[in-house]
Amino acid sequence: MKTRTFLTLAIAAIVLAAISWWIGQMSYSWMPPEASIEAKLVDDLFSLLVAVASFIFLGVTGTLLYSAVFSRAAKYDTSDGPPIEGNVAVEVVWTVIPFVIVMGIAFYSYQIYDQMDVHGPMEHRHAAVPTDAAAPQVPTERPAEVEEIEVLAWQWAWEFRYPNANVSSTELHVPSDRRIRLALKADSVIHGFYVPAFRLKQDIIPRTDAQLEFTPILEGTYRLRDSQYSGTYFAAMQADVVVQSPEDYDQWLTLAASQPPATAYNQAVYEYERAAKKPISAGWKSVPPAPAPMVNYAADPQPVSPQAAIPTPEDKQS
Amino acid sequence: MTTNAPTGAIAPNVEQPAPGAPNNWRRFFSFSTDHKVIGIQYIVTAFLFFLIGGLFAMIMRGELITPDADLVDRTVYNALFTMHGTVMLFMWTFPVLNGLANYLVPLMIGARDMAFPRLNAIAFWMVPVFGIILMSSFLVPGGPAQAGWWSYPPVSLQNPGGNLVNGQFLWLVAVALSGVSSIMGAVNIVTTIIKMRAPGMGFFRMPAFVWTVLSAQMIQLFGLPALTAGAVMLLFDLTTGTSFFDPIKGGSPVLYQHFFWFYSHPAVYVIILPVFGIFSEVFPVYARKPLFGYKVVAVSSLIITGLSAIVWVHHMFASGTPGWMRMLFMFSTMLISVPTGIKVFAWVATVWGGKLRLTTPMLFALGGLVMFVFSGITGIMLAAVPFDIHVNNTYFVVGHFHYVIYGATVMGVYAAIYHWFPKMTGRMYYEGLGKLHFALTFIGANLNFFPMHPLGLQGMPRRVASYDPEFAFWNVIASLGGFLLGMSTLPFILNMVSSWVQGKPAPDNPWRAIGLEWLVSSPPPTENFEELPNVIAEPYGYGKDEPLVSNASAMIGTELAPTPSP
């Protein structure tokens, strides 16, 4: 009897583990494209998390479902079940194993975080300890050359500045296979720099500069979204991120530098002015948006709402 | 079964009101000091706000059924999600759980009332007061607060209307008052549990629900002062020009985030711990087995209380949080899943091999447990910093905590209301309507909240009034689930109202449950116990056939004791 119980449990666990591993492999397809080295690292972690989670969830719900189906009391059966009050061995097992699992996940996450080496906020403040010198485990594929770009978060507009090329833009262009270092600045309220395809996010707090480092690897156009609620037009505060080959990127910089700065289209400004023209307000008073940024390169306007008509062509500067 | 009072006392018990107190429905509208009246006052008031908060959510889901911001103005949407979160937490979950604790704790530990009955009544009557303050912000110029229920500065300090009394101002006043009310309630409940237990009711003879309430209310005592202080400081920044949190004037918005989450993360445990207690009460009754590992389950609540105080920064992983702090709080957050896991496994072991009866409370408890396990595994994912950085402030987090707050908490509260409804009202509810309610709730909640996970993984931020068309598919499903969830309250209301008015009279112990509250009449007399019970056994003696108290008949009073049939 005891051997049979053990065998049944072992087979159930093996089947469950196989299914969980399969779900873990599926999990890669639930994510946006892997457009950076960091994205690959995060997705590996996520796959592990999903596999472990599936095992636990299926195990618990499977057991409950089995009980609900096969352990029902008969209609007139008023007797009680066996008065089992506990089992020390079992309780120790289900304390120790989860402890080991979550600590394992934590250490693995620590390693992943270390490899991402995103240089988040305030890292420079804590730089008294020479952490960088003591950390030679930089991934080999990481390029040595670093591209520095400034990100300015207005309420509600993204502006990107390329100090070395004297270019400003409302579209973030980055070269692929090069380390990018962003200097993040916010004007009046907190914003969040978030590019799902890079799996990167960093709040930008006014008067507290933050940094973010990453390496884009997949050419294409992705979305940058404000991830920290920033007031009325928060949802409209988006921009495109274009990952280009280094040659295309240099070409783009040269082209943009030759353009005279002009006012870019800005969804928040557009909607705010449109609302001001309406005789009756459908909402409450909003903080006025910051003026639309003056940039060399303005992205094509993409109205977030179809009610927003395409603005006049002089707003286009591409 | 000598433990349980005979089920002979069928007729609803004649009330014995305190001198001068009304003894009919009017007592629910009076300044009653009876913990049972206050408990029901809390539950009903909270449920009304639950409906209001749900209405806000349904308008939001109406907005989100299409990608564009086309149903309501963006400012209106922002006000709605702010008020939805605020109402659901401060006006629904806290009060309804306080109501259950108020009603059940004195009965479960064998006390005649709470330690401070008048303080209890004051704490309750503050709820409608700050509820009205909060709702009145819809009428002031500029509308309600629009900074989210976190009220992060600087957005919360912007005050575009320029009025002194604006939505944010009223919001802060209401939250500060709510904090005071909750602290008063916590002092009362903790004192009651520590000082007012009946003879023989040692700590390890208290039902697990009492343990969880004790653990939860201790969090209120250490955590709420931080939030209330933060709210008052923010109020000063907003009205008198101080600059605690305004970065432009040299303040620190991150400091506010610490104040806020130092309470508001533990607050999640204030909410979920009593629900754990409900699970621990409901599973043994309907599985006819003792709670597996009762002592460990009881103590794990206190461990959760301790750990809950050192995990708050996981809400700020993407904020201005240095790397070392991210790592530190990742480890502490991972740890808290261990005592929580112990409870889950204990419930599964309690159910395993039992004699299950799938009544409405049991269905809600089982459904709530499954949804809690789902929220638990996504919680562990969120603790892992690299993954959290991707999904932080996205719909993944919204999905996660709605599985906690709706899936586990609301379902657990429903389980409790059905389970103790006969005790509270002296009437039986309609089982068929209850099961319909469960089916609609379980399907609606999963339809509503599961789609939020893929949306978050794909990168849809929370709190958006509009979104890119790629997110439309899952949002439509979520909206349909949201509307279904709104409808699911109708059979519940119908059931509760009609059962209370004309349901079948309930016996003292319709579920053959073990516990002091089931030994007294339904509803219990005003003073609960004629003679204080003398407890001689641990709780959950299912299958053991041992008496719980030594003075069962003296406890319920000789004149109330049913005469054994000849």
Coordinates of N, CA, C and O in Angstrom, one line a residue, chain A residues 19-34 43 46-51 53-54 194 196 199, chain B residues 374 377-378 381 387 390-391 396 450-460 470-471 474:
Chain A
I19 N 4.5 18.6 -17.8 CA 3.6 19.6 -18.3 C 4.1 21.0 -18.0 O 4.0 21.9 -18.8
S20 N 4.6 21.2 -16.7 CA 5.0 22.5 -16.3 C 6.2 23.0 -17.1 O 6.3 24.1 -17.5
W21 N 7.1 22.0 -17.4 CA 8.3 22.4 -18.2 C 7.8 22.9 -19.6 O 8.2 23.9 -20.1
W22 N 6.8 22.2 -20.2 CA 6.3 22.6 -21.5 C 5.6 24.0 -21.4 O 5.8 24.8 -22.3
I23 N 4.8 24.2 -20.3 CA 4.2 25.6 -20.2 C 5.3 26.6 -20.1 O 5.2 27.7 -20.7
G24 N 6.4 26.3 -19.3 CA 7.5 27.2 -19.2 C 8.1 27.6 -20.6 O 8.4 28.7 -20.9
Q25 N 8.2 26.5 -21.5 CA 8.7 26.8 -22.8 C 7.8 27.7 -23.6 O 8.2 28.6 -24.4
M26 N 6.5 27.5 -23.4 CA 5.4 28.3 -24.1 C 5.6 29.7 -23.7 O 5.2 30.6 -24.5
S27 N 6.0 30.0 -22.5 CA 5.9 31.3 -21.9 C 6.7 32.4 -22.8 O 6.4 33.5 -22.7
Y28 N 7.7 31.9 -23.5 CA 8.5 32.8 -24.4 C 7.6 33.6 -25.3 O 7.8 34.7 -25.7
S29 N 6.5 32.9 -25.8 CA 5.7 33.5 -26.8 C 4.6 34.4 -26.2 O 3.9 35.1 -27.0
W30 N 4.6 34.5 -24.9 CA 3.6 35.5 -24.3 C 4.2 36.9 -24.2 O 3.5 37.8 -23.8
M31 N 5.5 37.0 -24.5 CA 6.2 38.2 -24.3 C 6.3 39.0 -25.6 O 6.2 38.4 -26.7
P32 N 6.6 40.3 -25.5 CA 6.9 41.1 -26.7 C 8.2 40.6 -27.3 O 8.9 39.8 -26.8
P33 N 8.6 41.1 -28.6 CA 9.8 40.7 -29.2 C 11.0 40.9 -28.2 O 11.0 41.9 -27.4
E34 N 12.0 40.1 -28.4 CA 13.2 40.3 -27.5 C 14.2 41.2 -28.2 O 15.0 40.7 -29.0
D43 N 13.4 36.9 -20.1 CA 12.5 35.9 -20.6 C 13.0 34.5 -20.1 O 12.1 33.6 -19.8
F46 N 11.7 34.4 -16.6 CA 10.2 34.2 -16.7 C 9.8 32.8 -17.0 O 8.9 32.2 -16.4
S47 N 10.5 32.2 -17.9 CA 10.2 30.8 -18.3 C 10.4 29.9 -17.1 O 9.5 29.0 -16.8
L48 N 11.5 30.1 -16.3 CA 11.6 29.3 -15.1 C 10.5 29.5 -14.1 O 9.9 28.6 -13.5
L49 N 10.2 30.8 -13.9 CA 9.1 31.2 -13.0 C 7.8 30.5 -13.4 O 7.0 30.0 -12.5
V50 N 7.5 30.6 -14.7 CA 6.2 30.0 -15.1 C 6.2 28.5 -14.9 O 5.2 27.9 -14.5
A51 N 7.3 27.8 -15.1 CA 7.4 26.4 -15.0 C 7.2 26.0 -13.5 O 6.3 25.2 -13.2
A53 N 5.7 27.9 -11.2 CA 4.4 28.3 -10.9 C 3.4 27.3 -11.4 O 2.4 27.0 -10.7
S54 N 3.5 26.8 -12.6 CA 2.6 25.9 -13.1 C 2.5 24.6 -12.3 O 1.5 24.0 -12.0
Y194 N 9.6 53.2 -20.1 CA 9.3 51.8 -20.2 C 9.2 51.4 -21.7 O 8.4 51.9 -22.5
P196 N 8.6 47.9 -23.5 CA 8.3 46.5 -23.2 C 9.3 45.6 -24.0 O 9.7 44.5 -23.5
R199 N 12.2 45.1 -22.1 CA 12.0 44.6 -20.7 C 12.6 45.6 -19.7 O 13.1 45.1 -18.6
Chain B
F374 N -3.4 31.2 -7.5 CA -3.0 31.8 -8.8 C -2.3 33.1 -8.5 O -1.2 33.5 -9.0
I377 N 1.2 32.6 -7.0 CA 2.4 32.3 -7.9 C 2.7 33.5 -8.7 O 3.9 33.7 -9.0
T378 N 1.8 34.3 -9.1 CA 2.2 35.5 -9.8 C 2.9 36.5 -8.9 O 3.7 37.3 -9.3
M381 N 6.4 35.6 -8.8 CA 7.1 36.1 -10.1 C 7.4 37.6 -9.9 O 8.5 38.1 -10.2
F387 N 12.2 40.4 -13.5 CA 10.9 40.2 -14.2 C 9.9 41.4 -13.7 O 9.2 41.9 -14.5
H390 N 10.1 44.5 -15.7 CA 9.3 44.5 -17.0 C 7.8 44.7 -16.7 O 7.2 45.5 -17.4
V391 N 7.2 44.1 -15.7 CA 5.7 44.2 -15.6 C 5.3 45.2 -14.5 O 4.1 45.4 -14.4
F396 N -0.2 43.4 -15.6 CA 0.1 42.1 -14.9 C -0.1 42.3 -13.4 O -0.6 41.4 -12.7
F450 N -8.2 37.4 -15.5 CA -7.1 36.7 -16.1 C -6.5 37.4 -17.3 O -5.3 37.5 -17.5
P451 N -7.4 38.1 -18.2 CA -6.8 38.7 -19.4 C -5.8 39.8 -19.0 O -5.0 40.2 -19.9
M452 N -5.9 40.3 -17.8 CA -4.9 41.4 -17.4 C -3.5 40.9 -17.4 O -2.6 41.7 -17.6
H453 N -3.3 39.6 -17.2 CA -1.9 39.1 -17.2 C -1.3 39.1 -18.5 O -0.2 39.7 -18.6
P454 N -1.9 38.5 -19.6 CA -1.2 38.7 -20.9 C -1.1 40.2 -21.3 O -0.1 40.5 -21.9
L455 N -2.0 41.0 -20.9 CA -1.9 42.4 -21.3 C -0.7 43.0 -20.7 O 0.1 43.8 -21.3
G456 N -0.4 42.7 -19.4 CA 0.7 43.2 -18.7 C 2.0 42.7 -19.3 O 3.0 43.4 -19.5
L457 N 2.0 41.4 -19.6 CA 3.2 40.8 -20.2 C 3.6 41.5 -21.5 O 4.7 41.7 -21.9
Q458 N 2.5 41.9 -22.3 CA 2.7 42.5 -23.5 C 3.1 44.0 -23.4 O 3.5 44.6 -24.3
G459 N 2.9 44.5 -22.2 CA 3.4 45.9 -21.9 C 2.4 47.0 -21.9 O 2.6 48.1 -22.2
M460 N 1.1 46.6 -21.4 CA 0.1 47.6 -21.3 C 0.2 48.2 -19.9 O 0.0 47.5 -18.9
E470 N -3.3 46.9 -30.4 CA -2.9 45.6 -30.2 C -3.4 44.9 -28.9 O -3.4 43.7 -28.8
F471 N -3.8 45.8 -27.9 CA -4.3 45.3 -26.7 C -5.8 45.0 -26.6 O -6.3 44.7 -25.6
W474 N -7.8 41.2 -25.5 CA -7.9 40.8 -24.1 C -8.8 41.8 -23.3 O -9.4 41.5 -22.3

